[in-house]
PDB file of C-alpha atoms in Angstrom:
ATOM      1  CA  MET E 893     -16.988 -13.296   3.960  1.00  0.00           C
ATOM      2  CA  ASN E 894     -17.567 -10.086   5.889  1.00  0.00           C
ATOM      3  CA  ILE E 895     -14.934  -7.347   5.605  1.00  0.00           C
ATOM      4  CA  ASN E 896     -15.118  -5.923   9.095  1.00  0.00           C
ATOM      5  CA  THR E 897     -13.116  -5.813  12.301  1.00  0.00           C
ATOM      6  CA  ALA E 898     -14.589  -9.022  13.693  1.00  0.00           C
ATOM      7  CA  GLY E 899     -13.984 -10.929  10.474  1.00  0.00           C
ATOM      8  CA  ARG E 900     -10.313  -9.987  10.378  1.00  0.00           C
ATOM      9  CA  SER E 901      -9.490 -11.745  13.632  1.00  0.00           C
ATOM     10  CA  SER E 902     -10.781 -15.067  12.307  1.00  0.00           C
ATOM     11  CA  LEU E 903      -8.633 -15.027   9.172  1.00  0.00           C
ATOM     12  CA  THR E 904      -6.493 -18.095   8.571  1.00  0.00           C
ATOM     13  CA  ARG E 905      -3.860 -19.155   6.078  1.00  0.00           C
ATOM     14  CA  GLN E 906      -6.679 -20.762   4.074  1.00  0.00           C
ATOM     15  CA  THR E 907      -8.954 -17.700   4.081  1.00  0.00           C
ATOM     16  CA  ILE E 908      -6.553 -14.747   3.698  1.00  0.00           C
ATOM     17  CA  VAL E 909      -6.281 -14.929  -0.105  1.00  0.00           C
ATOM     18  CA  PRO E 910     -10.061 -15.186  -0.651  1.00  0.00           C
ATOM     19  CA  PHE E 911     -10.442 -12.304   1.830  1.00  0.00           C
ATOM     20  CA  LEU E 912      -8.015 -10.136  -0.175  1.00  0.00           C
ATOM     21  CA  LEU E 913      -9.667 -11.056  -3.478  1.00  0.00           C
ATOM     22  CA  GLU E 914     -13.078 -10.152  -2.043  1.00  0.00           C
ATOM     23  CA  ILE E 915     -11.810  -6.753  -0.917  1.00  0.00           C
ATOM     24  CA  PHE E 916     -10.610  -5.987  -4.443  1.00  0.00           C
ATOM     25  CA  GLU E 917     -13.910  -7.162  -5.910  1.00  0.00           C
ATOM     26  CA  THR E 918     -16.297  -5.450  -3.503  1.00  0.00           C
ATOM     27  CA  ARG E 919     -14.396  -2.357  -2.383  1.00  0.00           C
ATOM     28  CA  GLY E 920     -11.784  -1.923  -5.102  1.00  0.00           C
ATOM     29  CA  PRO E 921     -14.031  -0.035  -7.537  1.00  0.00           C
ATOM     30  CA  GLU E 922     -14.395   2.784  -5.004  1.00  0.00           C
ATOM     31  CA  SER E 923     -12.864   6.171  -5.638  1.00  0.00           C
ATOM     32  CA  TYR E 924      -9.208   6.539  -4.704  1.00  0.00           C
ATOM     33  CA  LEU E 925      -8.945   9.701  -2.610  1.00  0.00           C
ATOM     34  CA  GLY E 926      -9.684  12.070  -5.465  1.00  0.00           C
ATOM     35  CA  GLU E 927      -7.352  10.379  -7.970  1.00  0.00           C
ATOM     36  CA  SER E 928      -8.381   9.515 -11.536  1.00  0.00           C
ATOM     37  CA  VAL E 929      -8.323   5.749 -10.877  1.00  0.00           C
ATOM     38  CA  SER E 930     -10.194   3.459  -8.489  1.00  0.00           C
ATOM     39  CA  MET E 931      -8.546   1.946  -5.416  1.00  0.00           C
ATOM     40  CA  ALA E 932      -8.164  -1.446  -7.137  1.00  0.00           C
ATOM     41  CA  GLU E 933      -6.752   0.115 -10.301  1.00  0.00           C
ATOM     42  CA  HIS E 934      -4.255   2.091  -8.240  1.00  0.00           C
ATOM     43  CA  MET E 935      -2.996  -0.983  -6.382  1.00  0.00           C
ATOM     44  CA  GLU E 936      -2.929  -3.081  -9.570  1.00  0.00           C
ATOM     45  CA  GLN E 937      -1.035  -0.302 -11.371  1.00  0.00           C
ATOM     46  CA  SER E 938       1.457  -0.101  -8.512  1.00  0.00           C
ATOM     47  CA  ALA E 939       2.060  -3.847  -8.867  1.00  0.00           C
ATOM     48  CA  ALA E 940       2.506  -3.378 -12.643  1.00  0.00           C
ATOM     49  CA  CYS E 941       5.116  -0.699 -11.977  1.00  0.00           C
ATOM     50  CA  ALA E 942       6.984  -3.073  -9.648  1.00  0.00           C
ATOM     51  CA  TYR E 943       6.831  -5.849 -12.241  1.00  0.00           C
ATOM     52  CA  GLU E 944       8.085  -3.540 -14.999  1.00  0.00           C
ATOM     53  CA  ASP E 945      10.943  -2.485 -12.710  1.00  0.00           C
ATOM     54  CA  GLY E 946      12.035  -6.119 -12.257  1.00  0.00           C
ATOM     55  CA  ALA E 947      11.142  -6.121  -8.556  1.00  0.00           C
ATOM     56  CA  SER E 948      11.081  -9.303  -6.502  1.00  0.00           C
ATOM     57  CA  ASP E 949       7.836 -11.257  -6.220  1.00  0.00           C
ATOM     58  CA  GLU E 950       7.556 -10.048  -2.626  1.00  0.00           C
ATOM     59  CA  LEU E 951       7.832  -6.392  -3.615  1.00  0.00           C
ATOM     60  CA  ILE E 952       5.299  -6.873  -6.437  1.00  0.00           C
ATOM     61  CA  ILE E 953       2.822  -8.241  -3.886  1.00  0.00           C
ATOM     62  CA  ALA E 954       3.679  -5.452  -1.432  1.00  0.00           C
ATOM     63  CA  ALA E 955       2.881  -2.963  -4.208  1.00  0.00           C
ATOM     64  CA  LEU E 956      -0.358  -4.790  -4.970  1.00  0.00           C
ATOM     65  CA  LEU E 957      -1.461  -4.743  -1.325  1.00  0.00           C
ATOM     66  CA  HIS E 958       0.104  -1.515  -0.049  1.00  0.00           C
ATOM     67  CA  ASP E 959      -3.221   0.314   0.377  1.00  0.00           C
ATOM     68  CA  ILE E 960      -5.281  -2.648   1.600  1.00  0.00           C
ATOM     69  CA  GLY E 961      -5.402  -0.987   5.021  1.00  0.00           C
ATOM     70  CA  HIS E 962      -7.806   1.629   3.658  1.00  0.00           C
ATOM     71  CA  PHE E 963     -10.409  -1.153   3.590  1.00  0.00           C
ATOM     72  CA  ILE E 964      -9.632  -3.049   6.787  1.00  0.00           C
ATOM     73  CA  GLY E 965      -8.843  -0.285   9.252  1.00  0.00           C
ATOM     74  CA  ASP E 966     -11.159   1.356  11.723  1.00  0.00           C
ATOM     75  CA  PHE E 967     -11.649   4.515   9.638  1.00  0.00           C
ATOM     76  CA  GLU E 968     -13.973   5.327   6.755  1.00  0.00           C
ATOM     77  CA  LEU E 969     -12.395   5.234   3.281  1.00  0.00           C
ATOM     78  CA  ASP E 970     -12.704   8.994   2.946  1.00  0.00           C
ATOM     79  CA  ALA E 971     -11.004   9.734   6.296  1.00  0.00           C
ATOM     80  CA  LEU E 972      -7.920  11.268   4.649  1.00  0.00           C
ATOM     81  CA  GLU E 973     -10.097  13.430   2.427  1.00  0.00           C
ATOM     82  CA  ASN E 974     -11.892  14.604   5.577  1.00  0.00           C
ATOM     83  CA  GLY E 975      -8.685  15.573   7.371  1.00  0.00           C
ATOM     84  CA  ILE E 976      -8.198  12.424   9.467  1.00  0.00           C
ATOM     85  CA  ASP E 977      -5.103  10.223   9.239  1.00  0.00           C
ATOM     86  CA  ASN E 978      -6.409   6.666   8.894  1.00  0.00           C
ATOM     87  CA  PHE E 979      -3.067   4.911   9.570  1.00  0.00           C
ATOM     88  CA  HIS E 980      -3.816   2.563   6.665  1.00  0.00           C
ATOM     89  CA  GLU E 981      -0.171   1.541   6.440  1.00  0.00           C
ATOM     90  CA  ASP E 982      -0.356   0.051   9.943  1.00  0.00           C
ATOM     91  CA  SER E 983      -3.764  -1.591   9.411  1.00  0.00           C
ATOM     92  CA  GLY E 984      -2.541  -3.275   6.240  1.00  0.00           C
ATOM     93  CA  ALA E 985       0.773  -4.407   7.692  1.00  0.00           C
ATOM     94  CA  ILE E 986      -0.865  -5.850  10.823  1.00  0.00           C
ATOM     95  CA  ILE E 987      -2.987  -8.184   8.709  1.00  0.00           C
ATOM     96  CA  LEU E 988      -0.256  -9.010   6.190  1.00  0.00           C
ATOM     97  CA  GLU E 989       2.450  -9.804   8.750  1.00  0.00           C
ATOM     98  CA  ARG E 990       0.278 -12.648  10.064  1.00  0.00           C
ATOM     99  CA  PHE E 991       0.461 -14.433   6.722  1.00  0.00           C
ATOM    100  CA  TYR E 992       3.332 -13.037   4.664  1.00  0.00           C
ATOM    101  CA  PRO E 993       7.066 -12.493   5.174  1.00  0.00           C
ATOM    102  CA  PRO E 994       8.476  -9.116   6.258  1.00  0.00           C
ATOM    103  CA  GLU E 995       9.589  -8.495   2.665  1.00  0.00           C
ATOM    104  CA  ILE E 996       5.884  -7.895   1.993  1.00  0.00           C
ATOM    105  CA  SER E 997       4.476  -6.521   5.247  1.00  0.00           C
ATOM    106  CA  GLU E 998       7.317  -4.124   6.113  1.00  0.00           C
ATOM    107  CA  PRO E 999       7.355  -2.119   2.852  1.00  0.00           C
ATOM    108  CA  VAL E1000       3.571  -1.812   3.284  1.00  0.00           C
ATOM    109  CA  ARG E1001       4.066  -0.567   6.851  1.00  0.00           C
ATOM    110  CA  LEU E1002       6.761   1.881   5.709  1.00  0.00           C
ATOM    111  CA  HIS E1003       5.280   3.275   2.484  1.00  0.00           C
ATOM    112  CA  VAL E1004       3.841   6.362   4.200  1.00  0.00           C
ATOM    113  CA  ALA E1005       7.098   6.925   6.087  1.00  0.00           C
ATOM    114  CA  ALA E1006       8.897   6.593   2.747  1.00  0.00           C
ATOM    115  CA  LYS E1007       6.861   9.489   1.351  1.00  0.00           C
ATOM    116  CA  ARG E1008       7.731  11.621   4.371  1.00  0.00           C
ATOM    117  CA  TYR E1009      11.377  10.548   4.063  1.00  0.00           C
ATOM    118  CA  LEU E1010      11.612  11.386   0.367  1.00  0.00           C
ATOM    119  CA  CYS E1011      10.003  14.777   0.941  1.00  0.00           C
ATOM    120  CA  THR E1012      12.646  15.414   3.598  1.00  0.00           C
ATOM    121  CA  VAL E1013      15.788  14.282   1.759  1.00  0.00           C
ATOM    122  CA  ASP E1014      14.875  15.097  -1.867  1.00  0.00           C
ATOM    123  CA  ASP E1015      14.126  18.752  -2.618  1.00  0.00           C
ATOM    124  CA  HIS E1016      12.247  17.838  -5.803  1.00  0.00           C
ATOM    125  CA  TYR E1017      10.172  14.867  -4.627  1.00  0.00           C
ATOM    126  CA  TYR E1018       7.379  16.912  -3.022  1.00  0.00           C
ATOM    127  CA  ASP E1019       6.723  18.678  -6.346  1.00  0.00           C
ATOM    128  CA  LYS E1020       5.968  15.297  -7.977  1.00  0.00           C
ATOM    129  CA  LEU E1021       3.183  14.403  -5.541  1.00  0.00           C
ATOM    130  CA  SER E1022      -0.427  14.438  -6.659  1.00  0.00           C
ATOM    131  CA  ALA E1023      -2.807  16.800  -4.856  1.00  0.00           C
ATOM    132  CA  ALA E1024      -4.256  13.886  -2.865  1.00  0.00           C
ATOM    133  CA  SER E1025      -0.753  12.774  -1.825  1.00  0.00           C
ATOM    134  CA  VAL E1026       0.116  16.308  -0.714  1.00  0.00           C
ATOM    135  CA  ASN E1027      -3.042  16.353   1.421  1.00  0.00           C
ATOM    136  CA  SER E1028      -2.258  12.997   3.031  1.00  0.00           C
ATOM    137  CA  PHE E1029       1.427  13.973   3.484  1.00  0.00           C
ATOM    138  CA  ASN E1030       0.365  16.911   5.622  1.00  0.00           C
ATOM    139  CA  LEU E1031      -1.988  14.733   7.694  1.00  0.00           C
ATOM    140  CA  GLN E1032       0.620  11.996   8.109  1.00  0.00           C
ATOM    141  CA  GLY E1033       3.214  14.188   9.777  1.00  0.00           C
ATOM    142  CA  GLY E1034       4.895  16.154   7.004  1.00  0.00           C
ATOM    143  CA  LYS E1035       8.671  16.190   6.769  1.00  0.00           C
ATOM    144  CA  MET E1036      10.660  13.959   9.094  1.00  0.00           C
ATOM    145  CA  SER E1037      12.884  15.125  11.901  1.00  0.00           C
ATOM    146  CA  ALA E1038      16.553  14.108  11.858  1.00  0.00           C
ATOM    147  CA  SER E1039      15.829  11.320  14.352  1.00  0.00           C
ATOM    148  CA  GLU E1040      12.939  10.032  12.217  1.00  0.00           C
ATOM    149  CA  VAL E1041      15.204   9.993   9.149  1.00  0.00           C
ATOM    150  CA  ALA E1042      17.822   7.998  11.090  1.00  0.00           C
ATOM    151  CA  GLU E1043      15.189   5.558  12.376  1.00  0.00           C
ATOM    152  CA  PHE E1044      13.758   5.067   8.873  1.00  0.00           C
ATOM    153  CA  GLU E1045      17.210   4.473   7.356  1.00  0.00           C
ATOM    154  CA  ALA E1046      18.027   1.946  10.100  1.00  0.00           C
ATOM    155  CA  ASN E1047      15.104  -0.275   9.095  1.00  0.00           C
ATOM    156  CA  PRO E1048      16.376  -3.113   6.867  1.00  0.00           C
ATOM    157  CA  HIS E1049      13.307  -2.729   4.615  1.00  0.00           C
ATOM    158  CA  HIS E1050      13.578   1.009   4.016  1.00  0.00           C
ATOM    159  CA  LYS E1051      15.035   0.692   0.505  1.00  0.00           C
ATOM    160  CA  ALA E1052      12.170  -1.596  -0.556  1.00  0.00           C
ATOM    161  CA  ALA E1053       9.730   0.903   0.961  1.00  0.00           C
ATOM    162  CA  ILE E1054      11.273   3.710  -1.103  1.00  0.00           C
ATOM    163  CA  LYS E1055      10.835   1.646  -4.261  1.00  0.00           C
ATOM    164  CA  LEU E1056       7.251   0.884  -3.252  1.00  0.00           C
ATOM    165  CA  ARG E1057       6.648   4.597  -2.706  1.00  0.00           C
ATOM    166  CA  HIS E1058       7.694   5.329  -6.290  1.00  0.00           C
ATOM    167  CA  TYR E1059       5.437   2.531  -7.587  1.00  0.00           C
ATOM    168  CA  ASP E1060       2.636   4.041  -5.513  1.00  0.00           C
ATOM    169  CA  ASP E1061       3.244   7.482  -7.043  1.00  0.00           C
ATOM    170  CA  ASP E1062       3.319   6.061 -10.580  1.00  0.00           C
ATOM    171  CA  GLY E1063       0.194   3.903 -10.144  1.00  0.00           C
ATOM    172  CA  LYS E1064      -2.346   6.637 -10.851  1.00  0.00           C
ATOM    173  CA  VAL E1065      -2.674   6.701 -14.644  1.00  0.00           C
ATOM    174  CA  GLN E1066      -6.175   6.477 -16.074  1.00  0.00           C
ATOM    175  CA  GLY E1067      -6.504   3.759 -18.731  1.00  0.00           C
ATOM    176  CA  ARG E1068      -3.163   2.045 -18.124  1.00  0.00           C
ATOM    177  CA  THR E1069      -3.031  -1.636 -19.098  1.00  0.00           C
ATOM    178  CA  ILE E1070      -2.687  -3.780 -15.988  1.00  0.00           C
ATOM    179  CA  TYR E1071      -3.217  -7.275 -14.669  1.00  0.00           C
ATOM    180  CA  LYS E1072      -6.231  -7.603 -12.393  1.00  0.00           C
ATOM    181  CA  ILE E1073      -5.942  -9.087  -8.905  1.00  0.00           C
ATOM    182  CA  ASP E1074      -6.865 -12.609 -10.111  1.00  0.00           C
ATOM    183  CA  HIS E1075      -3.625 -12.719 -12.098  1.00  0.00           C
ATOM    184  CA  TYR E1076      -1.705 -12.499  -8.817  1.00  0.00           C
ATOM    185  CA  GLN E1077      -3.659 -15.210  -6.965  1.00  0.00           C
ATOM    186  CA  PRO E1078      -1.018 -17.941  -7.503  1.00  0.00           C
ATOM    187  CA  LEU E1079       1.685 -15.582  -6.205  1.00  0.00           C
ATOM    188  CA  LEU E1080      -0.464 -14.540  -3.241  1.00  0.00           C
ATOM    189  CA  GLU E1081      -0.832 -18.218  -2.374  1.00  0.00           C
ATOM    190  CA  SER E1082       2.775 -19.264  -2.967  1.00  0.00           C
ATOM    191  CA  LEU E1083       4.222 -16.449  -0.829  1.00  0.00           C
ATOM    192  CA  LEU E1084       2.186 -17.306   2.274  1.00  0.00           C
ATOM    193  CA  SER E1085       4.531 -17.953   5.194  1.00  0.00           C
TER     194      SER E1085
END
């Protein structure tokens, strides 16, 4: 299966899970924006954080797939490192919403907004961000305006997105014990809408 723009439009309910598994296998080992873990390890660690927190199955899968848009968007993987916002949250959510409920796709869509929101409403949150997250925060719009805060809080999935944001922040520990993507295959299949 080819992981490109043309291939994405032909995805079906039967091919989406193999497509996601292939992304983790072929692209997952790539560097994660200057972090000490690979892209796959970061997403798998984020899912582990959700699991350890007692999150719903949907939020565990949202954590697992939250950065999938880095691989299926129209930008190179290193776009953020090169000063270009790649809108990976939108790319990922657009694919996921075709096959999964909003409890999965919406936290993915909102996880960047959640970072901006937390930096706006929590004076200490920004200081917890990794250097790569600070760089992407600045490219992704920085702090929110009052109207953006109100719009974010009005979204019924904003609290799940905030949780996902924390899992994202905590999923960057070199050598952490995690389940690999294959462990989640039954859940990926059972949650298809």
